[in-house]
C-alpha cells in the first residue's frame, strides 16, 4: 500500500468516524495545551529571572579565595591576578561579548550629605568602585553631567567649557575663590582653589528598592531624625550631591594618612553599579588608589565582569574561567544557577502534570480505538478480503492515530498559545506593578512547537498500538460470515 | 485451476470439537461455474474461505492457479486475494461511508501496483453490472440487488480469474437473485471467469454448470448440470 493511498484511506476513515475522532482528540488538545503553556511559562520566567534579576549573562570574576582554618582569604598565596592582561585573556574566550574591569577603593572613605533630602547632613561610610564609563553610556540618556573621568581629559580633543589645557596635556579648571567663579556644574574646590567637576556616580536600582522596601519602613518607628525618612524615587535622587573624603572615615584612615576630598554627584541608576555604594568612572578610582594607597593597588582589579554573547555560552565561559584560568565567580552566579535550577524543577513538575494528562488521553485513545475497531471489524475484515495485509490494517489504525496526533497537537498548541496570551493580558491589566514585572511571562520557541507535536504523536501512537495489533489479528473469515 | 486435496478442519477441542470439513477433495477447472449446495451449517462457507485464503487453519492441501496456498504467509495470501480472487458475500459488505464507486475501487488501495485511473475503472465496472449513473450513490440509498451489483463490480476490480460467491442471493428476493445470477452467468460465459458459488437455494444452484452437494462437511454428490433458464421457469411459476 503506497503512502498516498494510506493517507486517502485514513482521511476516509476520519470523515466517517468524526465523532469518535473529536472525542479522542480532546484529551490530546488539553494535554498538549498545558504542556506548551507550562514549557513556555518556565522558559519565560527563566528568562526574566536569569536575565533581568540575576543578569546571568554577566559573570563577575573574582580572585579565588582559599579557605584557611575557616577564614576566607583572598589571594594569600599569590594566586592569579586580575589586571589588564587577564581582561585581555577573558576577552579572547569564545562566546565572550565584552569584558569590563571593576576596581574598588582600597582605603576607608566617607561621604557627607543629604541636607536637601533629609533636612540635615549625615555622614556615611563610602564604599565605591569604578567601571569603564563606555559601559553605561547607552543606558544613561541625558545625564546631569556626563559619566566620565573629568580630571584626565586630554587637551588634544579640545577642553570642555570652563577648562583649559594644564600640565601633562590634561584639561584643568580655572583657579577660583568661591563656587561663583566656576561655570556650573563645576564647583570651587576649597583646598586646591580650582574649579572641578563633581565626580559622577551611579547607584544600583536594587539599593533604592531595599531602602524603600525595608529600611524606610523599619525606621519609621524609630525616634528622632531617622523616624521620618521619606520614600525616595530615582528621579528625586538624581543630581543629589555629597562631599566625599577619600582616605578617612569613622572606621579608620588610610595607611598613608593621605586625604582627598571631592564633591560627588549622583547621575543615574544602573544594574552595573555596585550593590551597596557608589560606582564611579574607573579613572577616578585608579587615580585615588594610586595616590592614597600607592601605585600597586591601582594596577589590580577587584573583579572583572565578563559578558557572554548568549545565555548558552555562560556555562562554558564560567568553566573556562574557573577551571582553566583558576579564578572564582561571585556568589551571584551560584545564586543564579540555583534560581535557574528551581525554575527548571518547577517547570518539570508542571510538565509532568501535562504528561499525566497526555497519559490519560492515551488511555482514552486506546479505549476509543478499541471500541471503534470493534465497530468497524466488518469493514476491516472486508479490507482483508480484498487484499489488505495485517500490516496494512495496522498502518491504517496507526495512520488514524497519526492524524489524531497532528490535529490534536496543532489544536493543543493553538489553545496553549491562546491561554498564554490571555494570562499575559490579565497580568498586564489586572496585576499591579512589582519589581522586574515582565511584559510577558512566556517565551515561545520553535523547538517547543515541534516538541509538542512530537509528544502528541507519541502518545497517540502509544494509545493506538494495542488497538492496531488487535485489528490486524482479527480473523476476517469469521467476521465476514457474520459470526 | 483449483485443487482441494484431503482438506479437514475442526473447530474447538476436546468434547466441544466439531469437524466442519471432513477430508474434502475437489478439482475445479478454469472457466467452470460451480454451485455448492447444502443445508445451513454443512461447512460450505468454511470451504469457500479455505479456497479463498481467508481461512488458513486447516489440514490438507489447496492450490489456486497452480500455487499451493497452504502454508503461504499472510502477506502472499493477501496479494492473491487482491489480484486473483474476487469475493461476493451474502451481506454485500459494502462500506456505507463511501460512494458506490469508492466501494468498487477499494481493492486498489491494497494493490501491489498502482491502478492508473481507479475512479474511472470503478464507474465502468458499475456500468457493466447495470448501475450506470449510480456511482456517486451511497450504499444506504441502494436496494439489495443494487448493493450486490456494487459488490460484484468491486470483486471484478482487480481483474480476477476466480470469483468466490457465498450465498450471493441469500439476502435478495427471488427475482433479484435471478438477475444477479444472470450477471454471474454472463461473466462466466463471456469473460471466462471461474465461479464458485455457495447457496442453499435449489433454483439458484441449477443455474450453474456443475452442482456439488455438501452435507455435514462432506461432498455427497458432484454432477454436471445443464443450466436452466430461470426467467422462463419464473414465468411458468414453477417452484423448486
Ligand atoms: N468460528 C467458528 N467457531 C466455531 N464454530 C464455527 C465457526 N465457524 C463456523 N463454525 C461451525 O462450523 C460449521 C460450518 O459452518 P459454515 O461453514 O458457516 O456452514 P454453512 O456456510 O454451510 O452454513 C457450523 O456448524 C458452524 O457452527
Ligand atoms: Mg454459510
XYZ file of C-alpha atoms and ligand atoms in Angstrom:
751
model
C 0.000 0.000 0.000
C 1.523 3.296 -1.053
C 1.821 6.273 1.268
C -0.631 8.367 -0.738
C -3.207 5.578 -0.662
C -2.741 5.191 3.078
C -3.416 8.877 3.603
C -6.540 8.659 1.444
C -7.786 5.695 3.420
C -7.042 7.401 6.740
C -8.924 10.513 5.659
C -11.898 8.385 4.596
C -11.962 6.717 7.992
C -11.705 10.002 9.857
C -14.531 11.511 7.850
C -16.596 8.506 8.773
C -15.739 8.380 12.475
C -15.759 12.115 13.033
C -17.413 11.966 16.434
C -15.070 9.381 17.922
C -12.184 11.267 16.408
C -13.165 14.534 18.080
C -13.762 12.808 21.414
C -10.361 11.141 21.266
C -8.636 14.385 20.390
C -9.980 16.384 23.346
C -7.545 14.767 25.755
C -4.642 15.407 23.412
C -5.654 19.029 22.950
C -5.804 19.596 26.710
C -2.577 17.701 27.356
C -0.590 19.450 24.650
C -2.117 22.819 25.542
C -0.929 22.527 29.142
C 2.425 21.112 28.075
C 3.143 24.053 25.796
C 1.729 26.512 28.333
C 3.992 25.352 31.135
C 7.044 24.892 28.950
C 6.737 28.425 27.599
C 5.956 29.731 31.094
C 9.041 28.037 32.504
C 11.203 29.401 29.722
C 9.680 32.865 30.072
C 10.122 33.030 33.829
C 13.625 31.646 33.444
C 14.392 34.463 31.037
C 13.017 37.130 33.358
C 14.698 35.815 36.462
C 18.026 34.994 34.905
C 18.347 37.902 32.541
C 16.687 40.717 34.437
C 17.077 39.735 38.073
C 20.410 37.965 38.014
C 21.767 39.335 34.746
C 23.139 35.863 34.230
C 24.859 36.857 31.037
C 27.311 38.810 33.149
C 29.798 36.775 35.130
C 31.708 38.596 37.814
C 35.165 37.064 38.050
C 36.933 37.481 41.372
C 40.167 36.167 42.757
C 39.809 32.707 44.204
C 39.513 32.631 47.968
C 41.270 29.942 49.903
C 39.646 28.540 52.956
C 42.309 28.617 55.637
C 41.129 27.277 59.003
C 37.695 28.755 58.416
C 38.941 32.151 57.279
C 38.368 33.194 53.740
C 41.477 34.831 52.496
C 41.821 36.256 49.061
C 44.960 35.616 47.110
C 47.050 34.976 50.201
C 49.331 32.655 48.292
C 49.775 34.979 45.426
C 47.050 33.492 43.271
C 46.254 34.725 39.777
C 45.917 38.478 39.382
C 43.073 40.448 37.838
C 44.714 43.061 35.656
C 44.517 44.359 32.097
C 46.343 41.283 30.828
C 43.765 38.997 32.470
C 40.998 41.096 30.955
C 42.542 40.514 27.519
C 42.651 36.765 28.152
C 38.980 36.756 29.099
C 38.136 38.812 26.031
C 39.562 36.036 23.852
C 37.419 33.257 25.362
C 34.882 32.017 22.868
C 31.375 33.386 23.389
C 32.507 36.489 25.281
C 30.985 39.755 24.110
C 32.662 42.274 26.372
C 34.873 42.340 29.397
C 34.976 45.175 31.892
C 37.093 45.512 34.967
C 35.894 46.825 38.280
C 38.097 48.428 40.885
C 37.229 49.222 44.471
C 38.681 51.883 46.698
C 41.409 50.270 48.744
C 41.187 52.617 51.724
C 38.460 53.898 54.100
C 36.374 56.800 52.858
C 33.269 58.630 53.921
C 30.664 60.870 52.427
C 28.653 63.713 53.921
C 25.403 64.993 52.535
C 21.639 64.656 52.449
C 20.652 68.033 53.778
C 18.397 68.732 50.845
C 16.630 65.425 51.248
C 16.753 64.669 54.939
C 16.950 68.152 56.413
C 20.372 67.605 57.937
C 23.718 66.413 56.604
C 24.604 62.837 57.504
C 27.964 61.107 57.443
C 28.232 57.652 55.995
C 30.899 55.153 55.125
C 31.617 55.406 51.438
C 32.072 52.201 49.556
C 32.848 52.860 45.946
C 34.039 51.080 42.879
C 34.829 52.056 39.354
C 33.801 50.790 35.927
C 34.749 51.846 32.417
C 32.342 54.673 31.510
C 31.705 53.308 27.992
C 29.775 50.514 29.649
C 26.854 52.642 30.757
C 26.948 55.288 28.029
C 23.857 53.836 26.330
C 21.651 53.447 29.390
C 22.357 56.965 30.684
C 20.312 59.233 28.475
C 20.689 62.910 29.283
C 22.717 62.640 32.489
C 23.020 65.808 34.608
C 26.733 65.552 33.969
C 28.366 63.075 31.681
C 29.540 59.865 33.359
C 33.250 60.071 32.635
C 36.576 60.880 34.214
C 36.579 64.701 34.121
C 40.033 65.007 35.616
C 42.012 63.286 32.891
C 40.629 64.718 29.650
C 43.478 65.033 27.141
C 43.821 68.501 25.633
C 44.075 67.191 22.040
C 40.335 66.784 21.608
C 39.699 70.278 22.935
C 38.789 71.063 26.549
C 35.164 71.392 27.778
C 33.669 74.753 28.778
C 35.404 76.364 31.716
C 38.520 74.244 31.369
C 41.832 74.893 29.771
C 44.928 72.916 28.987
C 47.106 72.423 32.035
C 50.236 70.478 32.804
C 50.657 66.905 31.440
C 48.466 67.832 28.489
C 45.312 67.348 30.638
C 42.413 69.795 30.848
C 42.022 71.526 34.221
C 39.530 74.002 35.643
C 40.443 77.621 36.331
C 41.503 78.889 39.722
C 38.778 80.260 41.929
C 37.850 81.712 45.288
C 34.263 80.563 45.502
C 31.732 78.483 43.514
C 30.616 81.703 41.793
C 33.918 81.828 39.899
C 33.226 78.467 38.267
C 30.964 77.580 35.371
C 28.108 75.445 36.782
C 28.023 72.479 37.371
C 31.659 72.928 38.331
C 32.395 73.952 41.920
C 35.340 75.632 43.583
C 37.481 73.133 45.449
C 38.246 74.742 48.818
C 41.790 73.376 49.332
C 43.060 73.278 45.772
C 41.358 76.553 44.798
C 40.484 75.403 41.294
C 37.181 74.715 39.626
C 36.371 70.987 39.480
C 33.602 68.895 38.001
C 31.864 66.748 40.688
C 32.623 63.034 40.359
C 29.642 61.492 38.523
C 28.344 58.455 40.406
C 25.886 55.658 39.775
C 23.758 53.686 42.210
C 22.208 50.236 41.810
C 18.414 50.292 41.493
C 18.361 47.433 43.999
C 19.731 49.808 46.640
C 16.756 52.083 46.234
C 14.380 49.110 46.317
C 15.938 47.878 49.526
C 15.801 51.361 51.033
C 12.183 51.973 50.099
C 11.042 48.422 50.754
C 12.702 47.793 54.120
C 14.891 50.483 55.647
C 12.436 53.334 55.354
C 9.601 51.190 56.664
C 11.599 49.787 59.545
C 12.971 53.165 60.574
C 9.568 54.807 60.519
C 9.055 53.712 64.127
C 12.459 54.954 65.310
C 12.918 58.011 67.467
C 14.442 61.213 66.184
C 15.507 62.132 62.736
C 15.623 58.648 61.210
C 11.999 58.214 62.266
C 10.716 60.249 59.371
C 12.811 59.217 56.417
C 10.999 59.980 53.183
C 10.278 57.421 50.483
C 12.595 58.102 47.558
C 12.247 57.849 43.835
C 15.011 57.541 41.248
C 14.063 60.899 39.808
C 14.280 62.675 43.162
C 17.738 61.295 43.796
C 19.417 62.149 40.524
C 21.517 65.285 40.872
C 21.949 64.674 44.603
C 25.376 65.807 45.779
C 27.627 64.868 48.656
C 31.097 65.717 49.957
C 33.377 62.686 49.887
C 36.539 62.367 51.905
C 38.803 59.734 50.446
C 41.262 58.271 52.917
C 39.334 58.880 56.097
C 36.199 57.536 57.716
C 34.779 56.686 61.123
C 36.341 53.298 60.856
C 39.840 54.392 60.106
C 42.294 56.279 57.982
C 44.402 55.303 55.050
C 47.855 53.930 55.844
C 49.494 56.828 54.095
C 47.327 59.206 56.112
C 46.559 60.976 52.855
C 43.120 62.533 52.379
C 41.495 63.818 49.253
C 38.117 65.484 49.189
C 35.812 65.688 46.231
C 32.228 66.526 45.527
C 30.212 63.547 44.238
C 27.073 63.852 42.140
C 24.545 61.087 41.553
C 23.904 60.921 37.807
C 21.917 57.752 37.375
C 20.900 54.219 38.269
C 22.399 51.133 36.685
C 22.479 47.380 37.123
C 26.195 47.608 36.601
C 26.647 49.659 39.734
C 27.891 48.188 42.993
C 25.047 46.905 45.164
C 25.787 48.944 48.286
C 27.716 52.068 47.465
C 28.618 54.345 44.615
C 30.055 53.454 41.242
C 32.298 55.974 39.509
C 34.259 56.107 36.281
C 37.195 53.776 36.841
C 39.753 56.549 36.147
C 38.941 58.284 39.431
C 39.289 55.082 41.437
C 42.611 54.206 39.788
C 43.978 57.650 40.475
C 42.708 57.738 44.054
C 44.089 54.274 44.797
C 47.451 55.248 43.339
C 47.598 58.493 45.288
C 46.312 57.209 48.614
C 47.489 53.567 48.719
C 50.307 53.510 46.210
C 50.734 52.577 42.569
C 50.483 48.794 43.097
C 46.870 48.988 44.246
C 45.946 50.858 41.067
C 47.049 48.030 38.824
C 44.987 45.195 40.129
C 41.239 44.968 39.647
C 38.905 43.548 42.249
C 36.755 41.868 39.737
C 36.323 41.579 36.017
C 32.846 41.325 34.622
C 32.600 39.062 31.604
C 29.510 39.417 29.456
C 28.565 36.447 27.294
C 27.075 36.736 23.816
C 24.261 34.387 24.788
C 22.942 32.589 27.843
C 24.026 29.293 26.356
C 27.636 30.380 26.335
C 27.652 31.322 30.028
C 28.315 27.841 31.392
C 31.237 27.224 29.022
C 32.773 30.591 29.781
C 32.332 30.037 33.511
C 34.044 26.692 33.218
C 36.977 28.116 31.260
C 37.464 30.917 33.748
C 37.227 28.725 36.831
C 38.925 25.527 35.674
C 41.491 26.749 33.187
C 42.277 30.224 34.448
C 41.913 29.446 38.148
C 39.620 32.322 39.058
C 36.388 32.268 41.028
C 32.954 33.645 40.264
C 30.986 35.877 42.584
C 28.171 34.293 44.560
C 25.675 35.939 42.230
C 26.484 33.294 39.635
C 25.757 30.479 42.057
C 22.524 32.114 43.132
C 21.505 32.464 39.529
C 22.270 28.821 38.929
C 20.244 27.886 41.977
C 17.302 30.009 40.846
C 17.576 28.559 37.357
C 17.519 25.059 38.772
C 14.474 25.850 40.885
C 12.583 27.214 37.900
C 13.614 24.218 35.830
C 12.368 21.935 38.588
C 9.012 23.701 38.787
C 8.712 23.597 35.015
C 9.428 19.881 35.059
C 6.811 19.292 37.750
C 4.182 21.147 35.753
C 5.249 19.370 32.592
C 4.845 16.118 34.473
C 1.246 17.118 35.137
C 0.777 17.691 31.398
C 2.320 14.320 30.707
C -0.169 12.745 33.106
C -2.960 14.450 31.151
C -1.450 13.018 27.995
C -1.170 9.555 29.514
C -4.847 9.735 30.397
C -5.502 10.897 26.848
C -3.545 7.925 25.515
C -5.625 5.529 27.610
C -8.734 7.286 26.370
C -7.500 6.895 22.805
C -6.853 3.230 23.425
C -10.381 2.703 24.710
C -11.951 4.657 21.895
C -9.852 2.949 19.242
C -10.596 -0.493 20.682
C -14.277 0.357 20.558
C -14.001 1.769 17.062
C -12.155 -1.205 15.623
C -14.775 -3.444 17.179
C -17.479 -1.397 15.487
C -15.521 -1.460 12.250
C -14.455 -5.086 12.327
C -16.619 -5.910 9.325
C -15.041 -3.104 7.353
C -11.539 -4.167 8.339
C -12.318 -7.808 7.549
C -13.585 -6.776 4.155
C -10.378 -4.889 3.509
C -8.527 -8.063 4.337
C -10.726 -9.960 1.880
C -9.933 -7.536 -0.945
C -6.207 -7.723 -0.326
C -5.184 -5.844 2.812
C -2.390 -7.477 4.756
C -2.415 -7.422 8.566
C 0.338 -4.849 8.273
C -1.887 -2.666 6.086
C -4.556 -2.767 8.775
C -2.009 -1.847 11.445
C -0.786 1.046 9.344
C -4.338 2.222 8.825
C -5.072 2.333 12.565
C -1.711 3.931 13.338
C -2.262 6.347 10.465
C -5.511 7.434 12.064
C -3.631 7.871 15.343
C -1.074 9.984 13.485
C -3.779 12.216 12.087
C -5.235 12.443 15.575
C -1.835 13.420 16.958
C -1.228 16.056 14.287
C -4.666 17.615 14.527
C -4.984 17.300 18.311
C -1.412 18.505 18.709
C -1.951 21.525 16.475
C -5.172 22.445 18.254
C -3.442 21.947 21.597
C -0.630 24.262 20.556
C -3.163 26.867 19.494
C -5.078 26.516 22.767
C -1.895 26.689 24.858
C -0.769 29.776 22.984
C -4.167 31.452 23.285
C -4.335 30.784 27.031
C -0.839 32.212 27.478
C -1.881 35.382 25.652
C -4.903 35.620 27.920
C -2.749 35.205 31.030
C -0.385 37.904 29.754
C -3.377 40.136 29.193
C -4.554 39.520 32.765
C -1.045 40.214 34.029
C -0.932 43.496 32.169
C -4.399 44.686 33.108
C -5.194 43.121 36.472
C -1.891 42.776 38.303
C -0.188 45.837 39.752
C 3.439 46.683 39.178
C 6.051 44.647 41.002
C 9.836 44.644 40.740
C 11.034 43.179 37.443
C 7.463 42.754 36.178
C 7.892 41.426 32.646
C 5.803 42.260 29.623
C 5.181 38.587 29.020
C 5.549 35.605 31.290
C 6.062 33.282 28.339
C 8.787 32.527 25.907
C 7.807 30.537 22.820
C 10.405 28.912 20.653
C 10.147 26.783 17.517
C 11.500 23.693 19.254
C 8.582 23.816 21.681
C 6.055 23.588 18.867
C 7.953 20.752 17.239
C 8.342 19.020 20.590
C 4.644 19.336 21.394
C 3.696 17.836 18.036
C 6.158 15.025 18.633
C 4.766 14.354 22.091
C 1.210 14.415 20.746
C 2.148 11.864 18.095
C 3.977 9.726 20.610
C 1.022 9.488 22.961
C -1.420 8.855 20.129
C 0.773 6.041 18.874
C 1.092 4.581 22.349
C -2.687 4.676 22.702
C -3.278 3.149 19.273
C -0.655 0.441 19.423
C -2.746 -2.225 21.116
C -5.861 -1.479 19.011
C -3.740 -1.591 15.864
C -2.413 -5.027 16.716
C -5.845 -6.261 17.716
C -7.252 -5.019 14.425
C -4.540 -6.702 12.408
C -5.056 -10.032 14.168
C -8.790 -10.259 13.595
C -9.938 -13.306 11.646
C -11.661 -11.971 8.542
C -13.437 -15.207 7.679
C -15.487 -15.411 10.860
C -16.372 -11.714 10.826
C -17.449 -11.660 7.189
C -19.683 -14.650 7.776
C -21.377 -12.511 10.412
C -20.217 -14.521 13.377
C -7.368 -24.088 -11.550
C -8.319 -25.148 -8.048
C -7.231 -28.295 -6.368
C -8.520 -29.213 -2.915
C -6.944 -32.321 -1.522
C -7.923 -34.060 1.715
C -8.820 -30.844 3.484
C -10.098 -31.147 7.029
C -10.984 -28.534 9.569
C -12.175 -28.701 13.153
C -13.431 -26.031 15.490
C -12.810 -26.171 19.203
C -11.169 -29.016 21.056
C -11.989 -31.826 23.425
C -15.679 -32.634 23.801
C -16.724 -29.405 22.097
C -14.804 -30.376 18.956
C -16.734 -30.167 15.700
C -15.344 -31.389 12.387
C -16.561 -28.894 9.834
C -14.660 -30.231 6.815
C -14.001 -33.927 6.584
C -11.271 -34.890 4.171
C -12.703 -32.887 1.291
C -11.091 -33.358 -2.123
C -12.155 -31.429 -5.191
C -10.853 -30.303 -8.597
C -12.206 -27.295 -10.437
C -11.025 -26.319 -13.901
C -10.589 -22.786 -15.201
C -13.816 -21.447 -16.670
C -16.160 -23.632 -14.636
C -19.297 -22.353 -12.947
C -19.768 -24.471 -9.841
C -22.556 -24.311 -7.318
C -22.014 -25.792 -3.882
C -25.332 -26.527 -2.300
C -26.050 -27.827 1.156
C -28.002 -27.183 4.293
C -27.051 -24.404 6.674
C -24.105 -25.361 8.852
C -22.842 -28.052 6.479
C -19.467 -26.262 6.058
C -19.906 -24.533 2.673
C -18.687 -21.108 3.822
C -15.753 -22.718 5.571
C -14.713 -24.483 2.377
C -15.013 -21.277 0.358
C -12.894 -19.352 2.870
C -10.243 -22.041 2.767
C -10.098 -21.863 -1.027
C -10.047 -18.043 -0.940
C -7.169 -17.911 1.518
C -9.292 -16.157 4.145
C -9.003 -19.142 6.469
C -5.548 -20.598 6.978
C -6.361 -23.032 9.756
C -6.887 -26.346 8.018
C -5.092 -29.555 7.192
C -4.596 -30.904 3.685
C -3.521 -29.137 0.508
C -5.162 -26.387 -1.515
C -3.756 -24.981 -4.757
C -5.133 -22.000 -6.623
C -3.834 -21.244 -10.100
C -1.106 -23.790 -9.616
C 0.161 -22.157 -6.418
C -0.101 -24.065 -3.179
C -1.742 -21.786 -0.641
C -1.457 -23.972 2.421
C 1.374 -22.534 4.472
C 1.631 -19.365 2.389
C 2.470 -16.291 4.519
C -0.392 -13.902 5.178
C 1.075 -11.153 3.001
C 1.223 -13.512 -0.013
C -2.331 -14.693 0.612
C -3.450 -11.068 0.756
C -1.810 -10.381 -2.580
C -3.505 -13.432 -4.067
C -6.899 -12.301 -2.755
C -6.254 -8.880 -4.200
C -5.125 -9.889 -7.674
C -6.610 -13.302 -8.442
C -9.772 -13.715 -6.437
C -12.998 -11.749 -6.143
C -15.330 -12.236 -3.184
C -19.083 -11.728 -3.162
C -20.933 -12.111 0.131
C -24.496 -12.610 1.240
C -24.336 -9.438 3.365
C -22.794 -7.410 0.477
C -20.243 -5.956 2.939
C -20.215 -2.501 1.409
C -18.797 0.439 3.353
C -21.653 2.844 3.993
C -19.420 5.904 4.328
C -18.119 5.511 0.793
C -19.871 6.059 -2.521
C -20.607 3.144 -4.803
C -17.584 3.983 -6.952
C -15.317 4.302 -3.922
C -16.528 0.920 -2.709
C -15.744 -0.612 -6.080
C -12.275 0.933 -6.066
C -11.462 -0.267 -2.552
C -9.172 -3.119 -3.719
C -6.978 -0.537 -5.468
C -5.778 0.636 -2.053
C -4.159 -2.690 -1.387
C -2.978 -3.391 -4.894
C 0.744 -4.061 -5.256
C 0.748 -1.966 -8.428
C -0.874 1.447 -8.759
C -4.177 1.407 -10.577
C -3.921 4.174 -13.128
C -7.429 5.583 -13.014
C -9.258 3.740 -10.268
C -12.237 6.075 -10.264
C -12.885 5.683 -13.988
C -12.453 1.924 -13.838
C -14.952 1.804 -10.969
C -17.522 3.737 -12.976
C -17.024 1.417 -15.973
C -17.471 -1.663 -13.810
C -20.641 -0.204 -12.314
C -21.954 0.319 -15.840
C -21.096 -3.271 -16.650
C -23.249 -4.583 -13.769
C -26.087 -2.306 -14.808
C -25.578 0.557 -12.393
C -24.751 3.440 -14.720
C -25.368 6.774 -13.058
C -25.277 5.419 -9.525
C -21.559 5.728 -8.953
C -21.949 8.631 -6.529
C -24.750 6.997 -4.564
C -24.215 5.766 -1.060
C -24.938 2.099 -0.348
C -27.698 3.238 2.026
C -29.527 4.726 -0.955
C -29.416 1.470 -2.931
C -31.705 -1.562 -2.964
C -30.431 -5.016 -2.057
C -29.968 -6.021 -5.681
C -28.146 -2.803 -6.451
C -25.897 -3.305 -3.453
C -24.983 -6.762 -4.644
C -24.197 -5.350 -8.077
C -21.822 -2.872 -6.467
C -20.243 -5.770 -4.584
C -19.824 -7.716 -7.830
C -18.245 -4.706 -9.514
C -15.868 -4.500 -6.570
C -14.964 -8.176 -6.856
C -14.058 -7.554 -10.507
C -11.915 -4.524 -9.862
C -8.525 -6.225 -9.999
C -9.468 -8.454 -12.958
C -9.534 -11.743 -11.059
C -9.775 -15.132 -12.739
C -11.808 -16.551 -9.895
C -14.985 -15.352 -8.167
C -15.989 -16.865 -4.824
C -19.604 -16.113 -4.022
C -21.051 -17.007 -0.630
C -24.854 -17.066 -0.793
C -24.893 -14.068 -3.148
C -28.671 -14.213 -3.417
C -29.330 -15.101 0.212
C -30.458 -11.616 1.126
C -32.368 -10.911 -2.075
C -35.859 -11.687 -3.271
C -36.187 -14.350 -5.883
C -36.435 -12.052 -8.874
C -33.438 -10.005 -7.895
C -31.481 -13.141 -7.126
C -32.048 -14.360 -10.655
C -30.882 -11.034 -12.060
C -27.682 -11.349 -10.053
C -27.227 -14.924 -11.289
C -27.555 -13.692 -14.852
C -24.668 -11.346 -14.261
C -22.611 -14.273 -12.997
C -23.558 -16.364 -15.958
C -22.508 -13.622 -18.330
C -19.183 -13.242 -16.547
C -18.639 -16.962 -16.818
C -19.724 -17.366 -20.411
C -18.466 -14.106 -21.948
C -15.355 -13.413 -19.885
C -14.377 -16.952 -18.971
C -14.319 -16.268 -15.236
C -14.209 -19.274 -12.944
C -17.112 -19.079 -10.487
C -17.693 -20.966 -7.280
C -21.000 -20.137 -5.701
C -22.297 -21.366 -2.381
C -26.047 -21.482 -1.964
C -28.781 -23.309 -0.190
C -31.387 -22.495 -2.828
C -32.046 -25.219 -5.349
C -33.173 -22.927 -8.186
C -30.055 -20.819 -7.837
C -27.776 -23.855 -7.863
C -29.474 -25.089 -11.014
C -28.225 -22.085 -12.926
C -24.623 -23.312 -12.535
C -22.941 -25.794 -14.854
C -21.804 -28.108 -12.083
C -23.515 -28.810 -8.784
C -21.684 -30.142 -5.753
C -23.868 -31.312 -2.892
C -22.381 -30.788 0.521
C -23.583 -32.380 3.723
C -22.035 -32.335 7.154
C -18.576 -31.408 5.889
C -18.511 -33.922 3.070
C -19.228 -33.930 -0.634
C -22.155 -36.249 -1.237
C -22.594 -35.708 -4.964
C -20.807 -33.853 -7.755
C -22.630 -33.617 -11.098
C -22.533 -31.610 -14.269
C -25.674 -29.581 -14.857
C -27.355 -28.129 -17.864
C -28.075 -24.589 -16.680
C -31.744 -23.833 -16.558
C -33.120 -20.572 -17.789
C -34.641 -19.231 -14.634
C -36.511 -16.431 -16.328
C -38.669 -18.925 -18.211
C -39.186 -21.067 -15.125
C -40.232 -17.968 -13.255
C -42.798 -17.156 -15.897
C -44.251 -20.642 -15.545
C -44.457 -20.055 -11.813
C -42.602 -23.290 -11.185
C -41.408 -23.886 -7.640
C -38.244 -25.748 -6.798
N -15.509 -19.623 14.189
C -16.215 -20.724 14.451
N -16.170 -21.268 15.679
C -16.871 -22.380 15.954
N -17.630 -22.990 15.067
C -17.726 -22.487 13.840
C -17.019 -21.311 13.472
N -17.291 -21.036 12.175
C -18.138 -21.996 11.769
N -18.404 -22.861 12.751
C -19.253 -24.065 12.644
O -18.868 -24.755 11.515
C -19.983 -25.275 10.873
C -19.968 -24.874 9.420
O -20.162 -23.534 9.287
P -20.295 -22.840 7.843
O -19.122 -23.244 7.061
O -20.523 -21.425 8.041
O -21.601 -23.530 7.271
P -22.519 -23.055 6.064
O -21.830 -21.954 5.378
O -22.684 -24.263 5.262
O -23.808 -22.635 6.671
C -21.206 -24.789 11.612
O -21.666 -25.822 12.457
C -20.683 -23.663 12.427
O -21.405 -23.600 13.652
Mg -22.556 -20.037 5.055
